[in-house]
Coordinates of C-alpha atoms and ligand atoms in Angstrom, one line a residue:
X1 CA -17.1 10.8 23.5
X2 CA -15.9 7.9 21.2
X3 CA -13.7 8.1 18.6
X4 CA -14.3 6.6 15.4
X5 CA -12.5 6.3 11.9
X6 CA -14.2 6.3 9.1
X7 CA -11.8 5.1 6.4
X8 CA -13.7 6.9 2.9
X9 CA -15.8 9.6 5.0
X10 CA -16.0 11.2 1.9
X11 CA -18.2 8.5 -0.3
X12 CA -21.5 8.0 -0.8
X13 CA -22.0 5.6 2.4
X14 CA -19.1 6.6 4.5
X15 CA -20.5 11.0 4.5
X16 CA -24.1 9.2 5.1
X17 CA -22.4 6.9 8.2
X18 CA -20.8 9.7 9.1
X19 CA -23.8 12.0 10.0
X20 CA -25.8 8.9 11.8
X21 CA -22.7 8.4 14.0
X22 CA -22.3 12.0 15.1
X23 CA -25.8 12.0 15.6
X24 CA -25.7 8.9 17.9
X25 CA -22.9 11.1 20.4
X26 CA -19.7 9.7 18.3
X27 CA -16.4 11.8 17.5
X28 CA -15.7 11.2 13.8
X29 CA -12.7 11.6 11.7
X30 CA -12.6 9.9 8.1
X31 CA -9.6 8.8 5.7
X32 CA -10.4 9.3 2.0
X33 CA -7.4 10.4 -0.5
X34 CA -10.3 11.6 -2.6
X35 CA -9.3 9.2 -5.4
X36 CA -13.0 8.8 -5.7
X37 CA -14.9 10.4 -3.1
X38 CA -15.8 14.4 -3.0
X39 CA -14.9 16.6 0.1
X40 CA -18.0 18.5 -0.7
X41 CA -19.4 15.2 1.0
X42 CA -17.8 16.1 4.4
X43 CA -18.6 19.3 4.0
X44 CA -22.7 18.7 3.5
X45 CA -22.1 16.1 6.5
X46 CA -20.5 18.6 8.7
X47 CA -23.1 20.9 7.9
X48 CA -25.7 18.5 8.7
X49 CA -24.0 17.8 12.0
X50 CA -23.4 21.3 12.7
X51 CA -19.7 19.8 13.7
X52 CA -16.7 19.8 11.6
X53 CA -15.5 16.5 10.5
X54 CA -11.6 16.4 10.2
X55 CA -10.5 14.3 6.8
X56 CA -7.0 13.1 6.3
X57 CA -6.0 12.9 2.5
X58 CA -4.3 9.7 2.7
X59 CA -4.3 7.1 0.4
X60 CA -5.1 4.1 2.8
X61 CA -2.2 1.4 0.2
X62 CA 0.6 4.1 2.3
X63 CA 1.2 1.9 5.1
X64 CA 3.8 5.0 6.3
X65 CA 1.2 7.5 5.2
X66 CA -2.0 5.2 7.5
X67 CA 0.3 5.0 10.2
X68 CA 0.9 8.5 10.9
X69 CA -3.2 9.3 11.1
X70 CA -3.5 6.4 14.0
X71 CA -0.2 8.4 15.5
X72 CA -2.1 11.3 15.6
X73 CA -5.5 9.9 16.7
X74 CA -4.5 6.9 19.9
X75 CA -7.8 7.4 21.1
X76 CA -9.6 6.0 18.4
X77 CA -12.6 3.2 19.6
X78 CA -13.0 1.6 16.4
X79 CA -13.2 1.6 12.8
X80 CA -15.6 1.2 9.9
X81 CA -13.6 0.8 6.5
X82 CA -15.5 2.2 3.9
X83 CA -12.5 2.7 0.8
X84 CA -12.7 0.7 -1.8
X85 CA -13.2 1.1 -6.0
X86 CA -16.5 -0.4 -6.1
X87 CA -17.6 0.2 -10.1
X88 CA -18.4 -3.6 -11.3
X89 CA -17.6 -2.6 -15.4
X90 CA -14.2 -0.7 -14.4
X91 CA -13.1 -4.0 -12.2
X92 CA -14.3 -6.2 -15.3
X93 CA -11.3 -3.9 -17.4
X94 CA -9.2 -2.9 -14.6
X95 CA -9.0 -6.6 -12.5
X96 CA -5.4 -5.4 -10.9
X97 CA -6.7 -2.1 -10.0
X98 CA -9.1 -3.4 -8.0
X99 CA -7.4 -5.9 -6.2
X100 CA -4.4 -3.6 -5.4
X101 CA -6.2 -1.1 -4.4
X102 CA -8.8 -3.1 -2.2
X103 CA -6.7 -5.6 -0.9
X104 CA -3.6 -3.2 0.1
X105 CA -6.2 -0.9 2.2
X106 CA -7.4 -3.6 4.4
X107 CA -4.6 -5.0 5.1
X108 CA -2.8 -1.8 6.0
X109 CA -5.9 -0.7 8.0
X110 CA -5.6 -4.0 9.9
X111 CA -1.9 -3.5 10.3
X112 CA -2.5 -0.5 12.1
X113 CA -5.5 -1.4 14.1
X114 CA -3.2 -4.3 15.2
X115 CA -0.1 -1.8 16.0
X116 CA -2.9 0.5 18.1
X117 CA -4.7 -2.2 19.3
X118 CA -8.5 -0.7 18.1
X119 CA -10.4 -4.0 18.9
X120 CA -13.5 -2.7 16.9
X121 CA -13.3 -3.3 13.1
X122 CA -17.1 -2.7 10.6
X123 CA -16.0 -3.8 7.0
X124 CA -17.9 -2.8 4.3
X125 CA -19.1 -5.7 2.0
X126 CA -21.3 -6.4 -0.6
X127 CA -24.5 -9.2 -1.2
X128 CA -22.2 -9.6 -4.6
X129 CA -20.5 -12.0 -3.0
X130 CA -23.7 -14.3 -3.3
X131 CA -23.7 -14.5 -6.4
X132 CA -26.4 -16.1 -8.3
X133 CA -27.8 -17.7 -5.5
X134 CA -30.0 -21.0 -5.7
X135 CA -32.9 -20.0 -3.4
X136 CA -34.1 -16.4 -2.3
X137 CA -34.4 -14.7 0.4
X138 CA -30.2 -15.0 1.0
X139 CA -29.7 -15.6 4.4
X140 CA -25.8 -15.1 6.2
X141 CA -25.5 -19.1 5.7
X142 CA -26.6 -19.0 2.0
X143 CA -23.9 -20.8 0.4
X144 CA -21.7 -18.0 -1.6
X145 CA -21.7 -19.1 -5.3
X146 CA -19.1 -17.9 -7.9
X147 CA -18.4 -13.9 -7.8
X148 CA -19.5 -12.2 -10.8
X149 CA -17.0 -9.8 -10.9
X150 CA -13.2 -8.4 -9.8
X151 CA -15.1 -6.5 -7.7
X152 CA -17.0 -8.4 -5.9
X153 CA -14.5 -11.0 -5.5
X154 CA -12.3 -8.2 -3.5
X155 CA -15.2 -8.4 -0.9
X156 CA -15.3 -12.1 -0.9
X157 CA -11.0 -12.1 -0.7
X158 CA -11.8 -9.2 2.2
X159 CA -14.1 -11.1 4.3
X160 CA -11.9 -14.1 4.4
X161 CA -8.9 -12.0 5.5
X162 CA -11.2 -10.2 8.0
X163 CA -12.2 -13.9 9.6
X164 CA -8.7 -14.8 9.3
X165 CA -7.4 -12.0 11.2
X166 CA -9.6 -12.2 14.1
X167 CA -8.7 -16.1 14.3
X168 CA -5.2 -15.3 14.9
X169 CA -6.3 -12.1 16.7
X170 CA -9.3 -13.3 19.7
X171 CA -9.6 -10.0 21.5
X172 CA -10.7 -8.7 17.9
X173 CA -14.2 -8.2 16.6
X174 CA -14.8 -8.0 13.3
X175 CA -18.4 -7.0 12.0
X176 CA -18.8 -7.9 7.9
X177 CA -21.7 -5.8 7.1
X178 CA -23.3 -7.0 3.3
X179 CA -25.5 -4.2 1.8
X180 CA -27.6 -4.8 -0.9
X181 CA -28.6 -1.6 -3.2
X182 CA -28.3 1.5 -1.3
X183 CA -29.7 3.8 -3.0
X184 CA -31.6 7.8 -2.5
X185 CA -29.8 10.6 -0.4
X186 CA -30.0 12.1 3.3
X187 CA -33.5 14.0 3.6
X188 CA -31.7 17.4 3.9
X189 CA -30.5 17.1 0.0
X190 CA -27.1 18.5 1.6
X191 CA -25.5 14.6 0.9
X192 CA -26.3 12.2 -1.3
X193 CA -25.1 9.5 -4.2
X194 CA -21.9 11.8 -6.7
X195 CA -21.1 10.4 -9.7
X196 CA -21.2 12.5 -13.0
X197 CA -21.0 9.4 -15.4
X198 CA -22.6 6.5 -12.6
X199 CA -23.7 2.8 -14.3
X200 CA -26.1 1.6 -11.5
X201 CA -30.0 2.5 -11.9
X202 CA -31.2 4.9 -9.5
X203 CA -28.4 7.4 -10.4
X204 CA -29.4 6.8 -14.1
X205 CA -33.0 7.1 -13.4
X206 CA -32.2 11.0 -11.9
X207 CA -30.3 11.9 -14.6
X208 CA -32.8 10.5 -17.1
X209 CA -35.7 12.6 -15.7
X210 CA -33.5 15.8 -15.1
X211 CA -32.5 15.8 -18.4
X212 CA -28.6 15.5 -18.4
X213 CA -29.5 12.2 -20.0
X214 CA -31.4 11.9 -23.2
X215 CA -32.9 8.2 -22.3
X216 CA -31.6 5.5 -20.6
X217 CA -31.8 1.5 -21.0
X218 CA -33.3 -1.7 -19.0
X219 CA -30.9 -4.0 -19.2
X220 CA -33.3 -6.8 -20.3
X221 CA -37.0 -7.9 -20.5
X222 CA -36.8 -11.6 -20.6
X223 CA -35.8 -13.0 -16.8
X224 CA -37.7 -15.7 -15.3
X225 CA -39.2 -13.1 -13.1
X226 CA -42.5 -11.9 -12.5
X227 CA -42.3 -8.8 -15.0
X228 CA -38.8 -10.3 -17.1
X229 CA -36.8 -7.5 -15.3
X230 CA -34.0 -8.2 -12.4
X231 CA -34.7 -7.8 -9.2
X232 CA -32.7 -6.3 -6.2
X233 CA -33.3 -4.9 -2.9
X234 CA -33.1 -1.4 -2.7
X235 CA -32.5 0.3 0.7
X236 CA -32.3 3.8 1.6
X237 CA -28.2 5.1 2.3
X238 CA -29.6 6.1 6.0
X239 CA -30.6 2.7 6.9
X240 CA -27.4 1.5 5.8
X241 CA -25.9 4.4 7.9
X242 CA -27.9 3.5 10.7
X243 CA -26.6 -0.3 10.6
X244 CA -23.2 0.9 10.6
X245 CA -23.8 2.9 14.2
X246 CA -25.4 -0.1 15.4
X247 CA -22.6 -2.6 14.8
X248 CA -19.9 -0.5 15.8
X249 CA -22.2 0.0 18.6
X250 CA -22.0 -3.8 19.5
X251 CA -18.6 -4.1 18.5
X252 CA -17.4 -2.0 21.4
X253 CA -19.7 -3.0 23.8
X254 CA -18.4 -7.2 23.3
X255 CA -22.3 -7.3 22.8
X256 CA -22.2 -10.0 20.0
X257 CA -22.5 -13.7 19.8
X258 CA -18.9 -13.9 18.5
X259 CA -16.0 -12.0 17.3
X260 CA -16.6 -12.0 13.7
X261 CA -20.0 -11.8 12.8
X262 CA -22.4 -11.3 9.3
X263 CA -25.5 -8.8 8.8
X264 CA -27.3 -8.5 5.5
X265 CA -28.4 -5.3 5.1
X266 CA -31.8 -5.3 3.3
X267 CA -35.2 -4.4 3.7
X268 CA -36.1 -7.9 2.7
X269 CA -38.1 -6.8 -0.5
X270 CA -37.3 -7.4 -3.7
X271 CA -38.4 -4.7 -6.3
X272 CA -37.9 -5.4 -10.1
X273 CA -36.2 -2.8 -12.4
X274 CA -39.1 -2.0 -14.1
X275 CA -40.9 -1.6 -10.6
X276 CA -38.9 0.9 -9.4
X277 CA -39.2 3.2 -12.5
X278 CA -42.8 2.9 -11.9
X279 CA -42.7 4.1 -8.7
X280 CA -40.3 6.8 -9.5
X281 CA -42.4 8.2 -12.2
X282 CA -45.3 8.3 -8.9
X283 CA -43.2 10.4 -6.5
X284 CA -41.2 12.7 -9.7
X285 CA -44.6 13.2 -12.4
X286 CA -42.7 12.4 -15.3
X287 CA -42.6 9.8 -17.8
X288 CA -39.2 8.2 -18.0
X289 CA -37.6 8.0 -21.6
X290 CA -36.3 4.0 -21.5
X291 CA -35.7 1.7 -24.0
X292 CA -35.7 -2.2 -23.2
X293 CA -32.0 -3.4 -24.6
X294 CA -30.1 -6.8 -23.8
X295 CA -29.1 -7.9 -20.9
X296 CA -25.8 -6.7 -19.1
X297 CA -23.1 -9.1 -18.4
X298 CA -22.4 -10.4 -15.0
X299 CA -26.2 -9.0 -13.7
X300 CA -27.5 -11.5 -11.2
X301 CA -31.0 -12.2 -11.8
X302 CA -32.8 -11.5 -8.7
X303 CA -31.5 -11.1 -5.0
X304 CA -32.9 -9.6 -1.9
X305 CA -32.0 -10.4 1.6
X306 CA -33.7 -12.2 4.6
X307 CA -32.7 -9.3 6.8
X308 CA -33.8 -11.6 10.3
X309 CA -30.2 -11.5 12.0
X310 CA -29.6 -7.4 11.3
X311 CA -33.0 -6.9 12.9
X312 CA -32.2 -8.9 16.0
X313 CA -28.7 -8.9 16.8
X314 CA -28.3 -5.3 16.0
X315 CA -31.4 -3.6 17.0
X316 CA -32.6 -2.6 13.4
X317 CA -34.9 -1.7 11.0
X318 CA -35.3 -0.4 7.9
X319 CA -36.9 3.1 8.5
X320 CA -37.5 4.2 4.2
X321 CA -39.6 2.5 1.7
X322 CA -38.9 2.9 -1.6
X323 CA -41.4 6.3 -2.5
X324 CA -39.0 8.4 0.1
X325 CA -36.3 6.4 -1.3
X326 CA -37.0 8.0 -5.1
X327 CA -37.9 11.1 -3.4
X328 CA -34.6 11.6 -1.9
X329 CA -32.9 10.3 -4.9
X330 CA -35.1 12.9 -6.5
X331 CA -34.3 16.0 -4.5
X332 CA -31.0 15.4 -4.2
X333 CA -30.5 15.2 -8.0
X334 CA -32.7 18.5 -8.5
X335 CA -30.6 20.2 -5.9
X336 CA -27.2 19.2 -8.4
X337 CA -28.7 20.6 -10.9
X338 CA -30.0 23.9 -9.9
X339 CA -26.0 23.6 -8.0
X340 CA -24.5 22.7 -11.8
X341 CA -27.0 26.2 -12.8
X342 CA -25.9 28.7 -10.4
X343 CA -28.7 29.1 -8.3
X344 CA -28.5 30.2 -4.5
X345 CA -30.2 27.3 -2.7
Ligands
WQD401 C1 -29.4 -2.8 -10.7 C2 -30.3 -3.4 -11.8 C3 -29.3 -3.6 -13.9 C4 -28.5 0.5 -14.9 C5 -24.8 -2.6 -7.3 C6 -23.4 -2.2 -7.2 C7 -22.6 -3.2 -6.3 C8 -23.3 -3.6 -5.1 C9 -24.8 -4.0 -5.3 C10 -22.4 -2.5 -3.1 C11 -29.7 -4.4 -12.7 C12 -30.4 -2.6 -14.0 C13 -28.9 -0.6 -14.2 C14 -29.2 0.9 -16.1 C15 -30.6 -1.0 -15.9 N1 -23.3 -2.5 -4.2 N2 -29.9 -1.4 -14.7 N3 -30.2 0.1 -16.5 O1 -25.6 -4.3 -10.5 O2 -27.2 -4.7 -8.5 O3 -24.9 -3.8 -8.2 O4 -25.4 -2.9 -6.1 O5 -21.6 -3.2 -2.9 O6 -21.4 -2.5 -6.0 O7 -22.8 -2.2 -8.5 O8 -26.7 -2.4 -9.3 O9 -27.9 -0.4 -10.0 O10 -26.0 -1.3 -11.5 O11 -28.2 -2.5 -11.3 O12 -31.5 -1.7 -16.3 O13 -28.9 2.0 -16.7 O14 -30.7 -2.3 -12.7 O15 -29.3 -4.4 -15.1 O16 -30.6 -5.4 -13.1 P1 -26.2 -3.9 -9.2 P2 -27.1 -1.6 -10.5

């Protein structure tokens, strides 16, 4: 059985990545200093799995600290390296933060793949790094225009030291995986998205409905789009999960065209804000409490992926549409509250 790392096992994505790789006959152990991620996360997934997942609480910018997990672990296949601050807003006020914290974590995972010679690297990145771009679909060749954000310019820094590394480093691969909006929670409602205070919609929508929030606002009315709201590609955290499996799949088995390669990870539909409260009204019965305000700084108008080379070069596809995506987003947030009330569940 292979061993992988999963640096932030206990995050949103890496718990969900976590589950689809046991699942797929992977041995899994995670790095997460739980800065920002919740060991109840590795808990639900080991409980999913029916397997328990080992965490080390290690905070990945301790090169001494990352060294002494791949001292313990020589047997590991390859790694998917999840940890990363990944708020837009906080990176906007907190620029350093983020670049320290994102920058010193690859590099020291790197450092130590390079010192234990794990040839399989999956880096998480981010269709931020497009930008506003000038035509849609975005494709892995669309030209990357200016990063609106700290944050996402920590992916666009990462991806460059990724393909830089594997240039000086051949018997390397290096998969850059970009996901669009992952959003709604594994169908067992024992994982899923936690945030208490989170910014980014489908999170909002939850709390909205459930009633820890009183209303919440669309960020704007008035973009050239076909209802004046932004659009994005929402896709379900499994599918993402499931792409993650796949690459380091073809990672270790040389199975790719070259040593560092790019997946967008969409469905390839775009959905407009104002769209998806629709349809999450559908699946939940309730009427949402919004109120159009202005727009947000640094939103990109509309961006959705042509998902062509996931779906072929990795054996993908998108398995939720967006009504299972609010339903899990739904019954994962009804299952925090009735957690936040006490009840046996
Ligand atoms: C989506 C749309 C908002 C909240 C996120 C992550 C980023 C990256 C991509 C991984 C926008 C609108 C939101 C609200 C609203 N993921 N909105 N009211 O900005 O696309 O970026 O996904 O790398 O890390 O931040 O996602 O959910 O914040 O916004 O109207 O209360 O919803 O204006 O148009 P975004 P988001």
């Amino acid at each position: 059985m292979q061993k992988i790392l999963v640096t932030g096992g206990c995050g949103y994505i890496g718990s969900h990545t976590i589950v689809d790789l046991v699942q797929n006959g992977y041995e899994v152990i995670s790095i997460d200093d739980i800065s920002r991620g919740h060991e109840s996360l590795i808990y639900g997934a080991s409980r999913i799995c029916n397997k328990n997942i080992k965490n080390y609480k290690v905070d990945l910018c301790n090169l001494e600290d990352t060294r002494a997990v791949f001292e313990e672990n020589p047997d590991i296949a390859g790694i998917i390296h999840f940890a990363a601050y990944k708020s837009v807003p906080e990176s906007v006020s907190k620029p350093i933060l983020y670049f320290r914290n994102n920058i010193t974590s690859l590099l020291n995972v790197l450092k130590c793949a390079k010192e234990y010679s794990i040839h399989n690297i999956v880096f998480s990145s981010s269709c931020s790094v497009y930008g506003n771009a000038d035509s849609l679909p975005v494709s892995e060749t669309t030209p990357l225009k200016e990063p609106e954000s700290p944050y996402a310019r920590t992916k666009v820094m990462g991806e460059q030291i990724c393909s830089d590394f594997v240039k000086a480093n051949p018997e390397f691969n290096i998969i850059l995986l970009r996901y669009f909006n992952p959003v709604g929670a594994h169908p067992s409602s024992l994982i899923g998205e936690l945030n208490e205070k989170p910014e980014n919609l489908v999170p909002v929508i939850t709390q909205t409905a459930i009633g820890l929030r009183e209303s919440m606002q669309v960020f704007g009315n008035d973009y050239d789009t076909r209802d004046g709201s932004c659009i994005r590609d929402y896709i379900h955290v499994m599918d993402i999960a499931a792409a993650h499996t796949k690459a380091v799949t073809k990672s270790i088995a040389n199975a790719l065209p070259s040593n560092c390669e790019i997946f967008n990870l969409g469905t390839g539909k775009g959905v407009s804000v104002l769209e998806l409260i629709r349809a999450f009204e559908s699946v939940a019965g309730v009427k949402l409490n919004y109120k159009i305000t202005d727009r947000r700084p640094g939103d990109v108008i509309a961006v959705y992926a042509d998902n062509t080379k996931a779906k072929t070069l990795l054996d993908w596809e998108t398995r939720y549409d967006i009504i299972q995506m609010m339903q899990t987003a739904w019954d994962w947030e009804q299952k925090l509250d009735c957690d936040r009330k006490g009840f046996l569940n």
